Amino acid sequence: MSKRSLLSAFPFAALVAMLAVVPARAVRQQPARPPADLVLINGKVVTVEDSPAEAEAVAIVGDRIADLGSTPDIKRHVGPKTHVIDLKGQLVIPGFIEGHGHFTGVGQAQLNLNLMDTSSWDEIVAMVADAAKTAKPGQWIYGRGWHQEKWSRTPEPNVEGFPTHHALSNVSPNNPVLLTHASGHATFANAKAMELSGVTGQTQNPSGGDFLKDSEGNPTGLFRETASRLIRSSAGEPPLTPAERTARARRILELASQEVLSKGVTSFQDAGSSTADVDLMKQMIDEGKINVRLWIMLRMNNQALASSLATYRTVDYGNGFLTVRGIKKSIDGALGSRGAWLLGPYSDKPGDTGRNTTPIDEIREAAKLAVAHGYQMCVHAIGDRANRETLNIFEEVYKANPGKDLRWRIEHAQHLHPADIPRFGALGVIASMQGVHCTSDAPYVTARLGARRAEEGAYVWQKLMKTKAVVTNGTDAPVEDVDPVASFYSTVSRRTKDGKVFYPDQRMSRMEALKSYTINGAYAAFEEGSRGSLKPGKYADMVILSKDIMTVPEDQIPTAEVMYTIVGGRVRYEK
């Protein structure tokens, strides 16, 4: 080759060499993508995001979602140690967020008589009789879940439809008995429990509550709202040692964690715990004994709140497993026990407008503490009067703090006056509601409120959403079973056990219902940036269901089972 040809050929050869080297360098400079720890393939993934709205597979690295896409795409994340779950077409959705429940109550319910499915007073008496046979002398017998409106017949004798204590006292003469109403807003005690508590016909009703008496002025055993505090539970029993109390409290929290995870709940918004509860929860989270994310409302008197709020405010402790930033107050009681505070009297009890259980000034003072310490105010309000008074307090604070993103909440918001419905959207107040309460309570709502009030303001989800209010979902467990699938079904169907539909125009669509149980719940806790939908970078919290609740015939929704519950990228429950 001539010198000229050699020179002309060199640049081309050099260029080829450079092209061969540059891609290799570029590849070496790209960070290696770590293999996923967990991969889900061949499923239907509903993200609750606009894009992608659906996918087939999910890759998880650590406790976060790394990628979403088709099964072939996501398989590229699989490494030699990746755990792969073939979903075989099953549904993946964001983990359910229980928007209002009682975490310790869920655990305690596992230790006591479960009266939720009882159909008569006689059945309850028989359960207590069995428990009394094995109880130690003087040991208290506890139960929860009864509801007189759900019994097949009214007991005789009765006062206001509630039984008297005599049958209960006869089967358990030596063991005190205390049975909590399903709502948690009434209790029933036998003669021994009342004797140990010093309750007689001359005992005065406390502010915000009352107990029923028979025609001779004797207590029947029914204690409503704050009057339940008259019963001194555990009176006469040998006191537990500190070690025994701690062991029992730990057992209750462990049982609660196991129960909610088995139902697909990955985040639980707890409607009222003490600082001592929080201390133990934090310890057990550190130990890996609680595997569901907890968002806590502190429930204490204002003096205790003032001394504790600054110390206990906590956000995303333990990789997002504990947040303490809510304050819980109750302004009224429940509709079933006629404790809900109404603007007008009960249709089935003229002259009675319910109970204001916490003075308004006390709630107003707590609201000031909430603003000062960066807490969300969460007020239990069921009746229309209770909701109006709460909205008035909230509006005062919102006007005094313009521009602040407070996201204060009304817990339940069950029965509203039409004039107050627009105020939720205008103020940005969150309606923390429970779909299953609608279908559970429907059989007696009209009797309590009358047809007009029931139609105008009872569980008006669509009316609230049209004001741009955020509506969340939950169960108020252990008032109801913590099962989100059952509450989801109630939300989309509003169908009661007898097949009737309670004001169908207020039903949610399935996507609206799913959002109420996921991203809306996250928003209501200032947590929408880390959970509530399936998106790369968010916590890998999700549930796999055996059936596609978004598409199956409506009557099949309740048959969907939780197959896996994943929290922080780890399988915490597997059927």
Coordinates of C-alpha atoms in Angstrom, one line a residue, residues 121-531:
W121 CA -80.5 -11.7 73.7
D122 CA -81.1 -15.3 74.6
E123 CA -78.1 -16.3 72.5
I124 CA -75.9 -13.8 74.4
V125 CA -77.1 -15.0 77.8
A126 CA -76.2 -18.6 76.7
M127 CA -72.7 -17.5 75.7
V128 CA -72.2 -15.8 79.1
A129 CA -73.5 -18.9 80.9
D130 CA -70.9 -21.0 79.2
A131 CA -68.1 -18.5 80.0
A132 CA -69.2 -18.4 83.7
K133 CA -68.8 -22.2 84.0
T134 CA -65.0 -21.9 83.4
A135 CA -64.4 -18.5 84.9
K136 CA -62.5 -18.1 88.2
P137 CA -64.5 -16.9 91.2
G138 CA -65.0 -13.1 90.9
Q139 CA -63.4 -13.0 87.4
W140 CA -65.0 -10.4 85.1
I141 CA -66.5 -11.7 81.8
Y142 CA -66.2 -9.3 78.9
G143 CA -67.8 -9.3 75.5
R144 CA -68.4 -6.9 72.6
G145 CA -70.4 -6.6 69.5
W146 CA -74.1 -6.9 70.4
H147 CA -76.7 -4.6 68.8
Q148 CA -80.3 -4.7 69.8
E149 CA -81.5 -3.5 66.4
K150 CA -80.0 -6.6 64.7
W151 CA -81.8 -9.2 66.9
S152 CA -84.5 -11.3 65.4
R153 CA -86.9 -10.2 68.2
T154 CA -87.2 -7.7 70.9
P155 CA -86.4 -9.1 74.4
E156 CA -89.0 -9.3 77.1
P157 CA -89.0 -7.6 79.4
N158 CA -87.3 -4.5 77.9
V159 CA -86.9 -0.7 78.3
E160 CA -86.6 1.3 75.1
G161 CA -86.0 -2.1 73.3
F162 CA -83.0 -3.0 75.5
P163 CA -83.2 -6.1 77.8
T164 CA -83.1 -6.0 81.6
H165 CA -80.2 -7.6 83.4
H166 CA -82.1 -10.4 85.2
A167 CA -81.5 -13.2 82.8
L168 CA -77.8 -12.3 82.6
S169 CA -77.5 -12.1 86.4
N170 CA -79.2 -15.4 86.9
V171 CA -76.6 -17.3 84.7
S172 CA -73.6 -15.4 86.2
P173 CA -74.5 -14.5 89.8
N174 CA -70.9 -14.5 91.1
N175 CA -69.0 -13.2 88.1
P176 CA -69.4 -9.6 87.0
V177 CA -70.3 -9.2 83.3
L178 CA -69.7 -6.2 81.1
L179 CA -70.8 -6.4 77.4
T180 CA -70.0 -3.5 75.1
H181 CA -72.4 -2.4 72.4
A182 CA -71.2 -2.8 68.8
S183 CA -70.9 0.9 68.5
G184 CA -68.8 1.2 71.7
H185 CA -71.2 3.9 72.9
A186 CA -73.2 1.7 75.4
T187 CA -72.5 -1.1 77.8
F188 CA -74.6 -3.7 79.5
A189 CA -73.8 -4.9 83.1
N190 CA -75.2 -7.7 85.2
A191 CA -76.1 -7.3 88.9
K192 CA -72.7 -8.3 90.2
A193 CA -70.9 -5.7 88.0
M194 CA -73.3 -3.0 89.2
E195 CA -72.9 -4.1 92.9
L196 CA -69.1 -3.9 92.7
S197 CA -69.4 -0.5 91.0
G198 CA -71.8 0.9 93.6
V199 CA -74.5 1.7 91.1
T200 CA -78.0 1.9 92.4
G201 CA -81.3 3.6 91.4
Q202 CA -80.1 6.7 93.3
T203 CA -76.9 7.0 91.3
Q204 CA -76.9 10.2 89.3
N205 CA -76.4 10.3 85.6
P206 CA -73.1 11.9 84.6
S207 CA -72.9 14.7 82.1
G208 CA -73.1 13.3 78.5
G209 CA -74.6 10.0 79.5
D210 CA -77.4 8.1 81.3
F211 CA -78.4 4.7 82.4
L212 CA -81.8 3.1 82.0
K213 CA -84.2 2.3 84.9
D214 CA -87.2 0.0 85.1
S215 CA -90.7 1.1 86.2
E216 CA -89.6 0.7 89.9
G217 CA -86.6 3.0 89.4
N218 CA -84.0 0.2 89.5
P219 CA -81.1 0.0 87.0
T220 CA -81.8 -2.3 84.0
G221 CA -78.1 -2.8 83.2
L222 CA -77.9 -0.5 80.2
F223 CA -75.4 2.3 80.4
R224 CA -75.2 4.9 77.6
E225 CA -72.3 7.0 76.5
T226 CA -70.4 8.5 79.5
A227 CA -72.5 6.6 82.0
S228 CA -70.5 3.5 81.0
R229 CA -67.7 4.9 83.1
L230 CA -69.8 4.2 86.2
I231 CA -69.0 0.6 85.8
R232 CA -65.6 -0.2 87.5
S233 CA -64.3 -2.9 85.3
S234 CA -61.9 -5.4 87.1
A235 CA -63.3 -4.3 90.5
G236 CA -62.8 -7.2 93.0
E237 CA -60.2 -9.0 90.9
P238 CA -56.6 -9.4 92.1
P239 CA -54.7 -6.6 90.4
L240 CA -52.3 -7.7 87.7
T241 CA -48.6 -7.3 88.3
P242 CA -46.7 -4.8 86.1
A243 CA -45.2 -7.7 84.2
E244 CA -48.7 -9.3 83.7
R245 CA -50.1 -6.0 82.5
T246 CA -47.3 -5.6 80.0
A247 CA -47.5 -9.1 78.7
R248 CA -51.3 -8.7 78.2
A249 CA -50.8 -5.4 76.4
R250 CA -48.2 -6.9 74.1
R251 CA -50.4 -9.8 73.3
I252 CA -53.3 -7.5 72.4
L253 CA -51.1 -5.6 70.0
E254 CA -49.7 -8.7 68.4
L255 CA -53.2 -10.1 67.9
A256 CA -54.3 -6.8 66.3
S257 CA -51.3 -6.8 63.9
Q258 CA -52.0 -10.3 62.8
E259 CA -55.7 -9.7 62.4
V260 CA -55.5 -6.6 60.2
L261 CA -52.7 -8.0 58.0
S262 CA -54.9 -11.1 57.4
K263 CA -57.6 -8.8 56.0
G264 CA -55.2 -6.9 53.6
V265 CA -54.8 -3.8 55.7
T266 CA -51.3 -2.3 55.4
S267 CA -51.9 1.0 57.1
F268 CA -54.1 1.5 60.2
Q269 CA -55.3 4.9 61.3
D270 CA -55.9 4.5 65.0
A271 CA -58.7 6.6 66.4
G272 CA -57.5 7.1 70.0
S273 CA -54.5 5.9 71.9
S274 CA -52.6 7.1 75.0
T275 CA -48.9 8.0 75.2
A276 CA -48.3 4.7 77.0
D277 CA -49.9 2.9 74.1
V278 CA -47.6 4.7 71.7
D279 CA -44.5 3.9 73.8
L280 CA -45.3 0.2 73.6
M281 CA -46.2 0.3 69.9
K282 CA -42.9 2.0 69.2
Q283 CA -41.0 -0.7 71.1
M284 CA -42.8 -3.5 69.3
I285 CA -42.2 -1.9 65.9
D286 CA -38.5 -1.9 66.8
E287 CA -38.7 -5.6 67.6
G288 CA -40.6 -6.4 64.4
K289 CA -43.7 -7.5 66.4
I290 CA -46.0 -5.0 64.7
N291 CA -45.9 -5.2 60.9
V292 CA -48.7 -2.9 59.9
R293 CA -48.1 0.9 59.5
L294 CA -49.8 2.9 62.3
W295 CA -51.1 6.5 62.2
I296 CA -52.1 7.5 65.7
M297 CA -54.6 10.0 67.1
L298 CA -53.8 10.8 70.8
R299 CA -56.9 10.6 73.0
M300 CA -56.4 12.3 76.4
N301 CA -57.7 15.2 78.3
N302 CA -56.4 18.7 77.3
Q303 CA -54.1 19.0 80.2
A304 CA -52.3 15.8 79.3
L305 CA -52.3 16.8 75.6
A306 CA -50.7 20.1 76.4
S307 CA -47.8 18.4 78.2
S308 CA -47.3 15.6 75.6
L309 CA -47.9 16.9 72.1
A310 CA -44.5 18.4 71.5
T311 CA -42.7 15.3 72.8
Y312 CA -44.8 12.7 71.0
R313 CA -45.3 14.2 67.5
T314 CA -43.7 11.6 65.2
V315 CA -43.7 11.2 61.5
D316 CA -42.6 8.0 59.6
Y317 CA -40.7 6.5 62.5
G318 CA -39.2 3.1 61.8
N319 CA -39.3 3.4 58.0
G320 CA -42.8 4.6 58.0
F321 CA -44.3 2.3 60.5
L322 CA -45.4 4.9 63.1
T323 CA -46.8 8.4 62.8
V324 CA -48.3 10.3 65.7
R325 CA -49.9 13.6 64.6
G326 CA -53.7 13.4 65.3
I327 CA -55.8 14.5 68.3
K328 CA -59.1 12.6 68.9
K329 CA -62.2 14.1 70.6
S330 CA -65.8 12.9 70.6
I331 CA -68.5 15.5 70.5
D332 CA -71.4 13.0 70.6
G333 CA -72.4 9.4 70.7
A334 CA -73.8 6.8 68.3
L335 CA -77.2 6.6 66.5
G336 CA -78.0 3.1 67.6
S337 CA -77.9 3.9 71.3
R338 CA -79.6 7.3 70.6
G339 CA -76.5 9.1 71.6
A340 CA -75.9 10.9 68.3
W341 CA -76.5 14.7 68.8
L342 CA -79.3 15.9 66.6
L343 CA -80.7 19.2 65.6
G344 CA -84.2 17.8 66.0
P345 CA -85.5 15.0 68.2
Y346 CA -85.3 11.4 67.4
S347 CA -88.3 10.2 65.3
D348 CA -88.7 7.2 67.5
K349 CA -88.1 9.0 70.8
P350 CA -89.7 12.5 70.8
G351 CA -88.1 15.0 73.0
D352 CA -84.6 13.3 72.9
T353 CA -82.0 14.9 70.7
G354 CA -79.0 12.8 71.8
R355 CA -75.9 13.6 73.8
N356 CA -73.1 16.2 73.6
T357 CA -70.4 14.0 75.2
T358 CA -67.6 16.5 75.3
P359 CA -68.2 20.3 76.0
I360 CA -67.7 22.4 73.0
D361 CA -65.2 24.7 74.8
E362 CA -63.0 21.7 75.6
I363 CA -62.9 20.7 71.9
R364 CA -62.2 24.3 70.9
E365 CA -59.3 24.4 73.4
A366 CA -57.9 21.1 71.9
A367 CA -58.2 22.6 68.4
K368 CA -55.9 25.4 69.5
L369 CA -53.4 22.9 70.8
A370 CA -53.5 21.1 67.5
V371 CA -52.7 24.2 65.5
A372 CA -49.9 25.1 67.9
H373 CA -48.2 21.8 67.7
G374 CA -48.9 20.7 64.1
Y375 CA -51.5 18.0 64.7
Q376 CA -54.6 17.2 62.8
M377 CA -57.8 17.6 64.7
C378 CA -60.0 14.5 64.4
V379 CA -63.5 14.8 65.9
H380 CA -66.0 12.0 66.2
A381 CA -69.3 13.5 65.1
I382 CA -72.3 11.4 64.0
G383 CA -75.5 13.5 64.4
D384 CA -76.3 16.6 62.3
R385 CA -76.0 18.9 65.4
A386 CA -72.6 17.3 66.3
N387 CA -71.3 17.8 62.7
R388 CA -72.5 21.4 62.6
E389 CA -70.9 22.3 65.9
T390 CA -67.6 20.6 64.8
L391 CA -67.6 22.5 61.4
N392 CA -68.1 25.7 63.3
I393 CA -65.0 25.1 65.4
F394 CA -63.0 24.1 62.4
E395 CA -64.1 27.1 60.4
E396 CA -63.0 29.4 63.2
V397 CA -59.5 27.9 63.2
Y398 CA -59.3 27.8 59.4
K399 CA -60.1 31.5 59.2
A400 CA -57.5 32.3 61.9
N401 CA -54.9 30.4 59.9
P402 CA -55.4 31.3 56.3
G403 CA -53.3 29.3 53.8
K404 CA -52.4 26.5 56.2
D405 CA -52.9 23.0 54.9
L406 CA -54.6 21.6 58.0
R407 CA -56.5 18.6 56.7
W408 CA -58.7 18.3 59.8
R409 CA -61.1 15.5 59.9
I410 CA -64.6 14.7 61.0
E411 CA -64.7 11.0 62.0
H412 CA -67.9 9.3 60.8
A413 CA -69.8 12.4 59.4
Q414 CA -72.8 10.0 59.2
H415 CA -75.8 12.3 59.4
L416 CA -75.6 15.8 58.0
H417 CA -78.0 18.7 57.5
P418 CA -78.1 19.7 53.8
A419 CA -76.9 23.2 54.6
D420 CA -73.7 21.7 56.1
I421 CA -72.7 19.4 53.3
P422 CA -71.1 22.1 51.1
R423 CA -69.0 23.2 54.0
F424 CA -66.8 20.1 53.9
G425 CA -65.6 20.9 50.4
A426 CA -65.4 24.6 50.9
L427 CA -63.2 24.3 54.1
G428 CA -61.3 21.2 52.9
V429 CA -62.5 19.1 55.9
I430 CA -62.0 15.4 55.4
A431 CA -65.0 13.1 55.8
S432 CA -63.5 10.0 57.5
M433 CA -66.4 7.6 56.9
Q434 CA -67.1 3.9 57.0
G435 CA -68.9 2.2 54.2
V436 CA -70.0 -0.8 56.2
H437 CA -71.7 1.4 58.8
C438 CA -74.2 2.4 56.1
T439 CA -75.5 -1.1 55.4
S440 CA -75.1 -2.2 59.0
D441 CA -77.1 0.7 60.4
A442 CA -79.6 1.2 57.5
P443 CA -82.3 -1.0 59.0
Y444 CA -82.9 1.5 61.9
V445 CA -81.6 4.8 60.4
T446 CA -85.1 5.7 59.1
A447 CA -86.7 4.8 62.4
R448 CA -84.3 7.1 64.2
L449 CA -84.2 10.0 61.8
G450 CA -87.4 9.8 59.7
A451 CA -87.4 9.4 55.9
R452 CA -86.7 13.0 55.0
R453 CA -83.6 13.4 57.2
A454 CA -82.3 9.9 56.2
E455 CA -82.5 10.7 52.5
E456 CA -81.1 14.2 52.8
G457 CA -78.1 13.5 55.0
A458 CA -77.4 9.9 55.9
Y459 CA -74.1 8.5 54.5
V460 CA -74.2 11.0 51.6
W461 CA -70.9 10.1 49.9
Q462 CA -71.8 11.4 46.5
K463 CA -73.1 14.7 47.8
L464 CA -69.9 15.2 49.8
M465 CA -67.7 14.3 46.8
K466 CA -69.5 16.7 44.6
T467 CA -68.4 19.5 47.0
K468 CA -64.8 18.3 46.3
A469 CA -64.5 16.9 49.8
V470 CA -62.2 14.0 50.4
V471 CA -64.1 10.9 51.6
T472 CA -62.1 8.0 53.2
N473 CA -63.2 4.5 54.2
G474 CA -62.8 2.1 57.0
T475 CA -64.6 -0.1 59.5
D476 CA -64.3 1.5 63.0
A477 CA -63.1 -1.9 64.0
P478 CA -63.9 -3.6 66.4
V479 CA -67.3 -1.9 65.9
E480 CA -67.4 -3.9 62.6
D481 CA -65.1 -6.6 61.3
V482 CA -61.9 -4.9 60.0
D483 CA -62.4 -6.6 56.6
P484 CA -62.0 -3.9 53.9
V485 CA -63.6 -6.2 51.2
A486 CA -66.9 -6.2 53.1
S487 CA -66.8 -2.4 53.5
F488 CA -65.8 -1.9 49.9
Y489 CA -68.9 -4.0 48.9
S490 CA -71.1 -1.9 51.1
T491 CA -69.7 1.2 49.6
V492 CA -70.4 0.2 46.0
S493 CA -73.7 -1.6 46.7
R494 CA -75.3 0.0 49.8
R495 CA -77.1 -3.3 50.0
T496 CA -78.3 -4.5 53.4
K497 CA -78.6 -8.2 54.5
D498 CA -82.2 -8.3 53.4
G499 CA -81.3 -7.3 49.9
K500 CA -82.6 -3.7 50.1
V501 CA -80.5 -0.9 48.7
F502 CA -80.2 2.2 51.0
Y503 CA -80.6 5.3 48.8
P504 CA -78.7 4.0 45.7
D505 CA -77.9 7.4 44.3
Q506 CA -75.2 7.8 46.9
R507 CA -73.3 4.6 45.9
M508 CA -69.6 5.0 44.9
S509 CA -68.2 3.5 41.7
R510 CA -65.7 0.8 42.2
M511 CA -62.8 3.1 41.5
E512 CA -64.2 5.8 43.8
A513 CA -64.5 3.1 46.5
L514 CA -61.0 1.8 45.9
K515 CA -59.6 5.4 46.1
S516 CA -61.5 5.9 49.4
Y517 CA -59.7 3.0 50.8
T518 CA -56.2 3.8 49.4
I519 CA -55.0 7.2 48.1
N520 CA -57.7 9.2 49.9
G521 CA -56.8 7.6 53.2
A522 CA -53.1 8.4 52.5
Y523 CA -54.1 12.0 51.8
A524 CA -56.1 12.3 55.0
A525 CA -52.9 11.5 56.9
F526 CA -50.5 13.7 54.8
E527 CA -49.0 10.4 53.5
E528 CA -50.0 10.5 49.8
G529 CA -46.3 10.9 48.8
S530 CA -45.3 7.5 50.2
R531 CA -48.3 5.2 50.0

